[in-house]
Coordinates of C-alpha atoms in Angstrom, one line a residue:
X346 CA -4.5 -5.1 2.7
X347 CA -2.7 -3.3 0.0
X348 CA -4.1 0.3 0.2
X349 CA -4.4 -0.2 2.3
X350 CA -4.0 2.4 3.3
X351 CA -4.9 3.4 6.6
X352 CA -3.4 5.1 10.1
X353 CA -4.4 6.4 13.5
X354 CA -4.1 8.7 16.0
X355 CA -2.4 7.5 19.5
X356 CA 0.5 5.5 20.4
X357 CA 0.2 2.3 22.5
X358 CA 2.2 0.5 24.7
X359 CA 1.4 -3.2 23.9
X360 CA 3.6 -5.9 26.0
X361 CA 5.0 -8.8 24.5
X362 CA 6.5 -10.5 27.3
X363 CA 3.3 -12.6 28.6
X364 CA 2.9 -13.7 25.1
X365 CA 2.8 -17.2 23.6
X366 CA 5.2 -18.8 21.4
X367 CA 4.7 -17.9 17.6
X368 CA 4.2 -19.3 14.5
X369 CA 3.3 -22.7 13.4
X370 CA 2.7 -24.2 17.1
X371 CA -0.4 -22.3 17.5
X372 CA -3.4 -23.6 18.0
X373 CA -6.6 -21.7 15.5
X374 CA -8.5 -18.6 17.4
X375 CA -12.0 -17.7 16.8
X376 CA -12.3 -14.8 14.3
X377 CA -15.4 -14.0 15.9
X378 CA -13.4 -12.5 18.7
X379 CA -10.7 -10.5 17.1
X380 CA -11.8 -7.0 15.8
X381 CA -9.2 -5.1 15.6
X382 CA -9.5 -2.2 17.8
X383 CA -5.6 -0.9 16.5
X384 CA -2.8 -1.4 14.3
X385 CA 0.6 0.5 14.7
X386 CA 2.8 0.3 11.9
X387 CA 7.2 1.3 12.7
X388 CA 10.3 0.4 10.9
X389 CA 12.2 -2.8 11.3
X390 CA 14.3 -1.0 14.2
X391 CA 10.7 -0.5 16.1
X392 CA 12.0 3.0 16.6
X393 CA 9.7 5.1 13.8
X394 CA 6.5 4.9 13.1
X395 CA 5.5 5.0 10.0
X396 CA 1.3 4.9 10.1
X397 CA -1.2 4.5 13.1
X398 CA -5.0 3.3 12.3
X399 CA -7.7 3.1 14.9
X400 CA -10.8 0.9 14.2
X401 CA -14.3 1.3 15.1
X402 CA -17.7 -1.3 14.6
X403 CA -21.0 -1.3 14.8
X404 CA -23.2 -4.5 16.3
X405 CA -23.1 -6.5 13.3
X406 CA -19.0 -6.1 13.2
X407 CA -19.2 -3.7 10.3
X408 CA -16.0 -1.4 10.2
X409 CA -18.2 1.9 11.1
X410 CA -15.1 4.8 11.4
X411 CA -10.9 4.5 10.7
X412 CA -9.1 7.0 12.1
X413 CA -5.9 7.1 10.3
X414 CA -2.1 9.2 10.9
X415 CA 1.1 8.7 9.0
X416 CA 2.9 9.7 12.2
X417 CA 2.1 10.4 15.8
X418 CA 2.4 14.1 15.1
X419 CA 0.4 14.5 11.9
X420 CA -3.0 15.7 11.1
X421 CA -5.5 12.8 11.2
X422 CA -7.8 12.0 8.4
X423 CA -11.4 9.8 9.5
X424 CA -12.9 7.5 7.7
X425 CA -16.9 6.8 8.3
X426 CA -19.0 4.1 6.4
X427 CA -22.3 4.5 5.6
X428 CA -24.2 1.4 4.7
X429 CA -27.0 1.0 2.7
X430 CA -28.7 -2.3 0.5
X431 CA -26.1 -2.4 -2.5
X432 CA -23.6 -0.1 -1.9
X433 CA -21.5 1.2 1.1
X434 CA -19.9 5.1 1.2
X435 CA -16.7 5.7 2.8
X436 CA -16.8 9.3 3.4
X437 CA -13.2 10.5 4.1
X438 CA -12.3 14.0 6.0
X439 CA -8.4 14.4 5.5
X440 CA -8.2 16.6 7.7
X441 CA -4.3 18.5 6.7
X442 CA -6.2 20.3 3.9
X443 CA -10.0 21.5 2.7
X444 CA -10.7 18.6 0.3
X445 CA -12.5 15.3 1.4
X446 CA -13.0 12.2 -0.4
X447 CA -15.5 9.3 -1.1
X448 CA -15.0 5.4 -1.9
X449 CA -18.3 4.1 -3.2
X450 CA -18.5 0.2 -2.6
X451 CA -21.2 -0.5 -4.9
X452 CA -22.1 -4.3 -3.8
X453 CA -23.1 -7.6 -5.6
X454 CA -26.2 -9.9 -4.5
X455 CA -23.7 -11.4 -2.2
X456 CA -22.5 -8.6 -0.9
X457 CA -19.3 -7.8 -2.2
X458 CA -17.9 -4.8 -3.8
X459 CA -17.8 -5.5 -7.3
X460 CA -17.5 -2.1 -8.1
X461 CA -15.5 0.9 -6.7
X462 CA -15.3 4.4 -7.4
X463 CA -13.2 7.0 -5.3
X464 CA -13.9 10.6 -5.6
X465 CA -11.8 13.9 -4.2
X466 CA -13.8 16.7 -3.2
X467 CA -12.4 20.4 -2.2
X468 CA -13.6 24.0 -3.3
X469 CA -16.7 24.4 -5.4
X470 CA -16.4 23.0 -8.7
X471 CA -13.0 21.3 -7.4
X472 CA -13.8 17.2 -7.6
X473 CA -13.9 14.1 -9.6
X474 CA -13.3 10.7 -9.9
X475 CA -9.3 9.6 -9.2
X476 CA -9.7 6.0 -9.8
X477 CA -12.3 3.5 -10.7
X478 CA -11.9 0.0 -9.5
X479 CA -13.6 -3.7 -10.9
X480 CA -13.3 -6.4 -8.4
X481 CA -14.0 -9.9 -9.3
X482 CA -14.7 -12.7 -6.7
X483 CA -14.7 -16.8 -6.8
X484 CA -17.7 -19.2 -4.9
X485 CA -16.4 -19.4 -2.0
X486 CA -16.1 -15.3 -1.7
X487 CA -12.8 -14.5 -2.0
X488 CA -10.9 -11.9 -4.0
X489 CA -9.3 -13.6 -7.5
X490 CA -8.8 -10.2 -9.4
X491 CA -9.3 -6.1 -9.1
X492 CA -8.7 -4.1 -12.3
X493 CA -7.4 -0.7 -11.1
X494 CA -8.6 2.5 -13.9
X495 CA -6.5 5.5 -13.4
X496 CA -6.6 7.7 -16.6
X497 CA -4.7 5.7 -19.0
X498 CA -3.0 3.2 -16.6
X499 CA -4.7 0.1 -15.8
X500 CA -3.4 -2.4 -12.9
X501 CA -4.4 -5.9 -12.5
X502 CA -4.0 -7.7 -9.8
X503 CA -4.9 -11.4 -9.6
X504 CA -4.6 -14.1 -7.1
X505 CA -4.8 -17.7 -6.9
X506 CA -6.4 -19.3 -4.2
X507 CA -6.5 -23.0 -2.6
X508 CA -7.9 -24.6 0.6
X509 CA -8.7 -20.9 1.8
X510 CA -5.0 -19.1 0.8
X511 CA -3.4 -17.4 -1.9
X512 CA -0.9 -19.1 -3.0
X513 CA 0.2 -16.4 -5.8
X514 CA -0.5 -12.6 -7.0
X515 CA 0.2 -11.4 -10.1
X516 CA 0.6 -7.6 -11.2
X517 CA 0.3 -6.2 -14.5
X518 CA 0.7 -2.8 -15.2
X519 CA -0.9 -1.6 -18.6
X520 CA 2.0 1.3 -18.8
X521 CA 4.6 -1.1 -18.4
X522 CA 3.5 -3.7 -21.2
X523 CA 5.9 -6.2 -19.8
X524 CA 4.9 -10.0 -18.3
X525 CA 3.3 -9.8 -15.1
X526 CA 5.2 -10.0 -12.1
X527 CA 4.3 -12.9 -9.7
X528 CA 4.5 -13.1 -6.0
X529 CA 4.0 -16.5 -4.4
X530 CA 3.5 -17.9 -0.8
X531 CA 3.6 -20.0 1.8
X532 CA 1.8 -20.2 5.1
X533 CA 1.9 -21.7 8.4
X534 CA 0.0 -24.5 8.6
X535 CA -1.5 -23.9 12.2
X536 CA -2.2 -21.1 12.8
X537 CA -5.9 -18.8 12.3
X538 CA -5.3 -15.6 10.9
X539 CA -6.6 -12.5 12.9
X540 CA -5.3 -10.0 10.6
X541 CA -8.2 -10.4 7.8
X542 CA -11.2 -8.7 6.3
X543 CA -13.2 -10.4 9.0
X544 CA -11.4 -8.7 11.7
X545 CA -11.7 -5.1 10.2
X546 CA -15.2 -5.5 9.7
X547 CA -14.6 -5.6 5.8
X548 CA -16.4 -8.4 4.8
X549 CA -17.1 -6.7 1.6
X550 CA -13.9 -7.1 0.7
X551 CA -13.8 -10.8 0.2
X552 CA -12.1 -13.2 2.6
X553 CA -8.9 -13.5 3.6
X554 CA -6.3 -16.1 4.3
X555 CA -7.1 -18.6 7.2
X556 CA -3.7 -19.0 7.7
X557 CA -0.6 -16.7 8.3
X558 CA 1.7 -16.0 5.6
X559 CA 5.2 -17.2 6.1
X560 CA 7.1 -16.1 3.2
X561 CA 6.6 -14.4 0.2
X562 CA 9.6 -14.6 -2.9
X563 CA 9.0 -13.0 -6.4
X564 CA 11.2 -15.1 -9.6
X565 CA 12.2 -11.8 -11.4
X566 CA 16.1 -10.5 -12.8
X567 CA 16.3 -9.4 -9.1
X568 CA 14.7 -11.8 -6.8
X569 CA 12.5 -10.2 -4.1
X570 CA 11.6 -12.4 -1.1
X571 CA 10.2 -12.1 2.8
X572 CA 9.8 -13.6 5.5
X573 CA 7.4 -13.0 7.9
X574 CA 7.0 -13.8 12.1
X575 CA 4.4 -13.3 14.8
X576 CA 3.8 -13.1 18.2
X577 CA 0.5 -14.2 19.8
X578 CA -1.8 -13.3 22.9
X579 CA -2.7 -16.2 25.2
X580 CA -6.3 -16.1 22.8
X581 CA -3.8 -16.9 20.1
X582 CA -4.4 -13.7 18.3
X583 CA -1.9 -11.9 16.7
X584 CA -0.5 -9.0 18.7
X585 CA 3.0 -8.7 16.5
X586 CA 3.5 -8.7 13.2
X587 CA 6.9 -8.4 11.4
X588 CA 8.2 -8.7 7.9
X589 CA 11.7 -8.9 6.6
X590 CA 13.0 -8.4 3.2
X591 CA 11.7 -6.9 0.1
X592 CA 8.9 -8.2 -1.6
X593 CA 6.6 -7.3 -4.3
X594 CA 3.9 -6.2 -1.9
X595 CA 5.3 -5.6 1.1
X596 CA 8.8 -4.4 2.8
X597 CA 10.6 -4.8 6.1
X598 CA 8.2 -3.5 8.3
X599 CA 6.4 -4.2 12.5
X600 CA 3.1 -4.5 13.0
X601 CA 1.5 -3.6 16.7
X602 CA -2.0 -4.7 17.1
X603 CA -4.5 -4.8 19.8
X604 CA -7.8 -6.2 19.9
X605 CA -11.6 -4.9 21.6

């Protein structure tokens, strides 16, 4: 999820004391069974929080509303999803000032968004297109590369996958006009992943990894690694999700779920 992009409105209290041991020991969940209902995002101390996202579905598991707050405190911008046969609206009130905004998902015959476009809207005669997106998918429906359009910058992003996970992502930046740089992982072997497009109802999106990420490192003048830990529930869904170090995609960083 790397606009990810997303935060909600309420704290919870989520215990982790009646949880299971982590990581590799865990036996797979069932996807089918995990929509995320929350997601809390704090510091490495646990003490700020940094972003809160609230989820909501309709009966086909389609993400239907995200509610999303960069703080307990602040203004809360809604997402709601509009689906229709080969395209899907994401019509966004932001709620701290008069402008709103639109993704449109436009899909391909399998339906995945091959396309994106996001628009701002505020006063009249106040809107237009911020970014312009061109996804690209493999067979099996996941995610291998997204070409970002914003003015005169382009960002590529592409991933290689195997046996259902990404083992690398690499990012070019057109501005830049240096070598890509190239994040690779590795994952824990058994374990089921509840953190994926399936359970945010973003299918469209492409799937995600079956397994959980362990680490992450990036081979670059300053190397840039992670490492990454979890705590389950006793349906061996992920109710804790922390990172440590710097990566190229990510930083240290908690994750608080809870699940409908």
């Amino acid at each position: 999820m790397r606009r990810f992009v997303l935060f909600v409105c309420s704290v919870l209290i989520i215990s982790v004391n009646s949880c299971k041991k982590n990581n590799d020991m865990q036996e797979p969940g069932n996807p089918a069974s995990a929509h995320i209902k929350s997601m809390i995002l704090t510091d490495s101390t646990g003490h700020d929080t940094i972003g809160l996202f609230f989820y909501q579905y309709d009966s086909q598991g389609r993400i239907t509303k995200m509610t999303t707050q960069t703080s307990p405190v602040s203004v809360a911008s809604v997402h709601n999803y509009v689906y229709y046969p080969t395209s899907i609206f994401d019509n966004i009130s932001y709620g701290y000032n008069l402008h709103w905004g639109r993704i449109i998902y436009t899909l391909n015959p399998s339906g995945l968004a091959m396309a994106e476009m996001h628009v701002t809207y505020g006063l009249p005669g106040d809107s237009g297109v911020q970014l312009t997106v061109e996804n690209k998918f493999d067979a099996d429906g996941y995610r291998i590369e997204e070409n970002s359009y914003l003015r005169s910058d382009t960002i590529r992003y592409s991933w290689m996958i195997a046996q259902g996970n990404c083992l690398s992502l690499e990012v070019w930046n057109s501005l830049h006009g240096s070598q890509p740089m190239a994040e690779t992982y590795e994952h824990f072997p058994n374990t089921y992943n509840t953190l994926g497009n399936q359970n945010l109802g973003m299918m469209f999106m492409g799937k995600s990894d079956i397994n959980l990420t362990k680490s992450s490192a990036v081979a670059s003048t300053i190397p840039l690694s992670a490492t990454y830990s979890y705590t389950f529930d006793t349906g061996n869904r992920v109710i804790k999700k922390s990172v440590r170090g710097n990566g190229l995609t990510v930083g240290s960083l908690n994750y608080l779920i809870t699940y409908y």
